[in-house]
């Protein structure tokens, strides 16, 4: 796997996210029966219902981040967060097919006149209010869309971590959600830069010291004994994706397809677990290793396709 180029690994992160998402869509919460002998197939359906090869909210929201990351505006600036927040709102108003519970609660609380400067801060405040009120905002909806953040500041782990948390907090104020994004982005960033298989525990040093104990199971390996379902929780979602990647690493060939199949086989939130898995696994295998049949089939809001994602990854990392 050391023959991949940096550009190919960056493209693999976005393409892997989208291909995992679209391959997991048909089986989300058992919308269609999954046959492990056949493996995941991009037959559409799911909760959308989606067309064959169409990606869902995971990739749609990730593209809101990726588009700003590819622009002149830094994603961690006030203007950048405003632009990402505006992307999320436009996405929902344009008829997003499938919106997560917490994301819907936060975006739904914004009014039409909330648009414009300061939107990011208003969204973050509403997200914090929701957390203060419910205490339950550690869904996997921030982790599922975080991959493009890892491409934005490839040479700067601290800045990547800060951006990952800020963007998570737009909708998911629970520190566990932010932590999971920091850890996953660092694994992707390291994989792209060093050409090694980065792991989420590589990012421990980027978590505030008081947050590290929440992730002790990752450090000591006991996460492998943890339940992987329900995986709507950001912690079990991260474990489930990591388990799927370990399965892929053990495979002799077709590592990407093996990892996505392992993610879908876990059931439950299949598109999201496969999307998270695909983002790190695709960075490791590189875009070239992702089955061409999948790359040709993937597409979705806002009018993007596989080659478009590759171009977007190049634009972000250039
Ligand atoms: Mg989805």
PDB file of N, CA, C and O in Angstrom, residues 210-240:
ATOM      1  N   UNK A 210      -8.181  16.533  29.872  1.00  0.00           N
ATOM      2  CA  UNK A 210      -9.332  16.041  30.651  1.00  0.00           C
ATOM      3  C   UNK A 210     -10.290  15.201  29.801  1.00  0.00           C
ATOM      4  O   UNK A 210     -11.195  14.561  30.322  1.00  0.00           O
ATOM      5  N   UNK A 211     -10.104  15.201  28.495  1.00  0.00           N
ATOM      6  CA  UNK A 211     -10.993  14.427  27.613  1.00  0.00           C
ATOM      7  C   UNK A 211     -10.449  13.025  27.327  1.00  0.00           C
ATOM      8  O   UNK A 211     -11.144  12.184  26.782  1.00  0.00           O
ATOM      9  N   UNK A 212      -9.180  12.782  27.652  1.00  0.00           N
ATOM     10  CA  UNK A 212      -8.542  11.541  27.187  1.00  0.00           C
ATOM     11  C   UNK A 212      -9.107  10.300  27.860  1.00  0.00           C
ATOM     12  O   UNK A 212      -9.190   9.232  27.246  1.00  0.00           O
ATOM     13  N   UNK A 213      -9.526  10.427  29.134  1.00  0.00           N
ATOM     14  CA  UNK A 213     -10.011   9.238  29.852  1.00  0.00           C
ATOM     15  C   UNK A 213     -11.270   8.671  29.194  1.00  0.00           C
ATOM     16  O   UNK A 213     -11.533   7.472  29.276  1.00  0.00           O
ATOM     17  N   UNK A 214     -12.040   9.532  28.524  1.00  0.00           N
ATOM     18  CA  UNK A 214     -13.262   9.060  27.860  1.00  0.00           C
ATOM     19  C   UNK A 214     -12.936   8.078  26.732  1.00  0.00           C
ATOM     20  O   UNK A 214     -13.799   7.336  26.277  1.00  0.00           O
ATOM     21  N   UNK A 215     -11.683   8.098  26.299  1.00  0.00           N
ATOM     22  CA  UNK A 215     -11.266   7.260  25.161  1.00  0.00           C
ATOM     23  C   UNK A 215     -10.226   6.226  25.577  1.00  0.00           C
ATOM     24  O   UNK A 215      -9.489   5.709  24.725  1.00  0.00           O
ATOM     25  N   UNK A 216     -10.179   5.909  26.873  1.00  0.00           N
ATOM     26  CA  UNK A 216      -9.172   4.972  27.380  1.00  0.00           C
ATOM     27  C   UNK A 216      -9.265   3.617  26.689  1.00  0.00           C
ATOM     28  O   UNK A 216      -8.245   2.961  26.457  1.00  0.00           O
ATOM     29  N   UNK A 217     -10.493   3.202  26.339  1.00  0.00           N
ATOM     30  CA  UNK A 217     -10.663   1.886  25.707  1.00  0.00           C
ATOM     31  C   UNK A 217      -9.954   1.812  24.358  1.00  0.00           C
ATOM     32  O   UNK A 217      -9.537   0.738  23.923  1.00  0.00           O
ATOM     33  N   UNK A 218      -9.789   2.951  23.714  1.00  0.00           N
ATOM     34  CA  UNK A 218      -9.066   2.973  22.434  1.00  0.00           C
ATOM     35  C   UNK A 218      -7.578   2.734  22.682  1.00  0.00           C
ATOM     36  O   UNK A 218      -6.919   2.025  21.927  1.00  0.00           O
ATOM     37  N   UNK A 219      -7.066   3.329  23.765  1.00  0.00           N
ATOM     38  CA  UNK A 219      -5.636   3.244  24.059  1.00  0.00           C
ATOM     39  C   UNK A 219      -5.254   1.840  24.496  1.00  0.00           C
ATOM     40  O   UNK A 219      -4.216   1.319  24.093  1.00  0.00           O
ATOM     41  N   UNK A 220      -6.110   1.199  25.307  1.00  0.00           N
ATOM     42  CA  UNK A 220      -5.710  -0.110  25.850  1.00  0.00           C
ATOM     43  C   UNK A 220      -6.280  -1.292  25.051  1.00  0.00           C
ATOM     44  O   UNK A 220      -6.083  -2.444  25.424  1.00  0.00           O
ATOM     45  N   UNK A 221      -6.991  -0.985  23.981  1.00  0.00           N
ATOM     46  CA  UNK A 221      -7.463  -2.061  23.103  1.00  0.00           C
ATOM     47  C   UNK A 221      -8.766  -2.715  23.540  1.00  0.00           C
ATOM     48  O   UNK A 221      -9.310  -3.559  22.819  1.00  0.00           O
ATOM     49  N   UNK A 222      -9.300  -2.333  24.700  1.00  0.00           N
ATOM     50  CA  UNK A 222     -10.533  -2.977  25.182  1.00  0.00           C
ATOM     51  C   UNK A 222     -11.758  -2.555  24.368  1.00  0.00           C
ATOM     52  O   UNK A 222     -12.821  -3.158  24.505  1.00  0.00           O
ATOM     53  N   UNK A 223     -11.597  -1.568  23.498  1.00  0.00           N
ATOM     54  CA  UNK A 223     -12.715  -1.189  22.622  1.00  0.00           C
ATOM     55  C   UNK A 223     -13.170  -2.381  21.785  1.00  0.00           C
ATOM     56  O   UNK A 223     -14.318  -2.454  21.372  1.00  0.00           O
ATOM     57  N   UNK A 224     -12.271  -3.331  21.544  1.00  0.00           N
ATOM     58  CA  UNK A 224     -12.630  -4.492  20.706  1.00  0.00           C
ATOM     59  C   UNK A 224     -13.678  -5.370  21.376  1.00  0.00           C
ATOM     60  O   UNK A 224     -14.345  -6.150  20.709  1.00  0.00           O
ATOM     61  N   UNK A 225     -13.803  -5.262  22.694  1.00  0.00           N
ATOM     62  CA  UNK A 225     -14.816  -6.050  23.405  1.00  0.00           C
ATOM     63  C   UNK A 225     -16.112  -5.268  23.578  1.00  0.00           C
ATOM     64  O   UNK A 225     -17.107  -5.803  24.059  1.00  0.00           O
ATOM     65  N   UNK A 226     -16.114  -4.004  23.216  1.00  0.00           N
ATOM     66  CA  UNK A 226     -17.314  -3.174  23.407  1.00  0.00           C
ATOM     67  C   UNK A 226     -18.390  -3.559  22.391  1.00  0.00           C
ATOM     68  O   UNK A 226     -18.080  -4.048  21.306  1.00  0.00           O
ATOM     69  N   UNK A 227     -19.634  -3.326  22.767  1.00  0.00           N
ATOM     70  CA  UNK A 227     -20.737  -3.559  21.834  1.00  0.00           C
ATOM     71  C   UNK A 227     -20.626  -2.558  20.692  1.00  0.00           C
ATOM     72  O   UNK A 227     -20.274  -1.397  20.902  1.00  0.00           O
ATOM     73  N   UNK A 228     -20.908  -2.997  19.475  1.00  0.00           N
ATOM     74  CA  UNK A 228     -20.782  -2.108  18.313  1.00  0.00           C
ATOM     75  C   UNK A 228     -22.147  -1.633  17.823  1.00  0.00           C
ATOM     76  O   UNK A 228     -22.244  -0.954  16.808  1.00  0.00           O
ATOM     77  N   UNK A 229     -23.185  -1.999  18.536  1.00  0.00           N
ATOM     78  CA  UNK A 229     -24.529  -1.541  18.190  1.00  0.00           C
ATOM     79  C   UNK A 229     -25.295  -1.297  19.492  1.00  0.00           C
ATOM     80  O   UNK A 229     -25.010  -1.956  20.491  1.00  0.00           O
ATOM     81  N   UNK A 230     -26.242  -0.358  19.542  1.00  0.00           N
ATOM     82  CA  UNK A 230     -26.579   0.515  18.421  1.00  0.00           C
ATOM     83  C   UNK A 230     -25.431   1.473  18.120  1.00  0.00           C
ATOM     84  O   UNK A 230     -24.765   1.933  19.035  1.00  0.00           O
ATOM     85  N   UNK A 231     -25.213   1.729  16.837  1.00  0.00           N
ATOM     86  CA  UNK A 231     -24.058   2.547  16.464  1.00  0.00           C
ATOM     87  C   UNK A 231     -24.433   3.963  16.012  1.00  0.00           C
ATOM     88  O   UNK A 231     -23.671   4.623  15.326  1.00  0.00           O
ATOM     89  N   UNK A 232     -25.596   4.420  16.463  1.00  0.00           N
ATOM     90  CA  UNK A 232     -25.951   5.819  16.245  1.00  0.00           C
ATOM     91  C   UNK A 232     -25.158   6.738  17.155  1.00  0.00           C
ATOM     92  O   UNK A 232     -25.087   7.946  16.943  1.00  0.00           O
ATOM     93  N   UNK A 233     -24.539   6.170  18.192  1.00  0.00           N
ATOM     94  CA  UNK A 233     -23.709   6.895  19.158  1.00  0.00           C
ATOM     95  C   UNK A 233     -22.318   7.066  18.545  1.00  0.00           C
ATOM     96  O   UNK A 233     -21.777   6.139  17.950  1.00  0.00           O
ATOM     97  N   UNK A 234     -21.744   8.263  18.700  1.00  0.00           N
ATOM     98  CA  UNK A 234     -20.488   8.537  17.998  1.00  0.00           C
ATOM     99  C   UNK A 234     -19.345   7.634  18.449  1.00  0.00           C
ATOM    100  O   UNK A 234     -18.441   7.331  17.666  1.00  0.00           O
ATOM    101  N   UNK A 235     -19.384   7.175  19.700  1.00  0.00           N
ATOM    102  CA  UNK A 235     -18.297   6.311  20.197  1.00  0.00           C
ATOM    103  C   UNK A 235     -18.397   4.914  19.583  1.00  0.00           C
ATOM    104  O   UNK A 235     -17.408   4.382  19.049  1.00  0.00           O
ATOM    105  N   UNK A 236     -19.592   4.328  19.618  1.00  0.00           N
ATOM    106  CA  UNK A 236     -19.734   2.994  19.010  1.00  0.00           C
ATOM    107  C   UNK A 236     -19.564   3.075  17.493  1.00  0.00           C
ATOM    108  O   UNK A 236     -19.056   2.138  16.883  1.00  0.00           O
ATOM    109  N   UNK A 237     -19.957   4.175  16.906  1.00  0.00           N
ATOM    110  CA  UNK A 237     -19.768   4.339  15.454  1.00  0.00           C
ATOM    111  C   UNK A 237     -18.281   4.327  15.115  1.00  0.00           C
ATOM    112  O   UNK A 237     -17.856   3.688  14.147  1.00  0.00           O
ATOM    113  N   UNK A 238     -17.477   5.035  15.921  1.00  0.00           N
ATOM    114  CA  UNK A 238     -16.030   5.058  15.675  1.00  0.00           C
ATOM    115  C   UNK A 238     -15.441   3.653  15.862  1.00  0.00           C
ATOM    116  O   UNK A 238     -14.643   3.185  15.038  1.00  0.00           O
ATOM    117  N   UNK A 239     -15.847   2.968  16.919  1.00  0.00           N
ATOM    118  CA  UNK A 239     -15.351   1.593  17.143  1.00  0.00           C
ATOM    119  C   UNK A 239     -15.751   0.682  15.979  1.00  0.00           C
ATOM    120  O   UNK A 239     -14.960  -0.149  15.525  1.00  0.00           O
ATOM    121  N   UNK A 240     -16.995   0.815  15.536  1.00  0.00           N
ATOM    122  CA  UNK A 240     -17.494  -0.058  14.464  1.00  0.00           C
ATOM    123  C   UNK A 240     -16.696   0.169  13.175  1.00  0.00           C
ATOM    124  O   UNK A 240     -16.347  -0.789  12.463  1.00  0.00           O
TER     125      UNK A 240
END
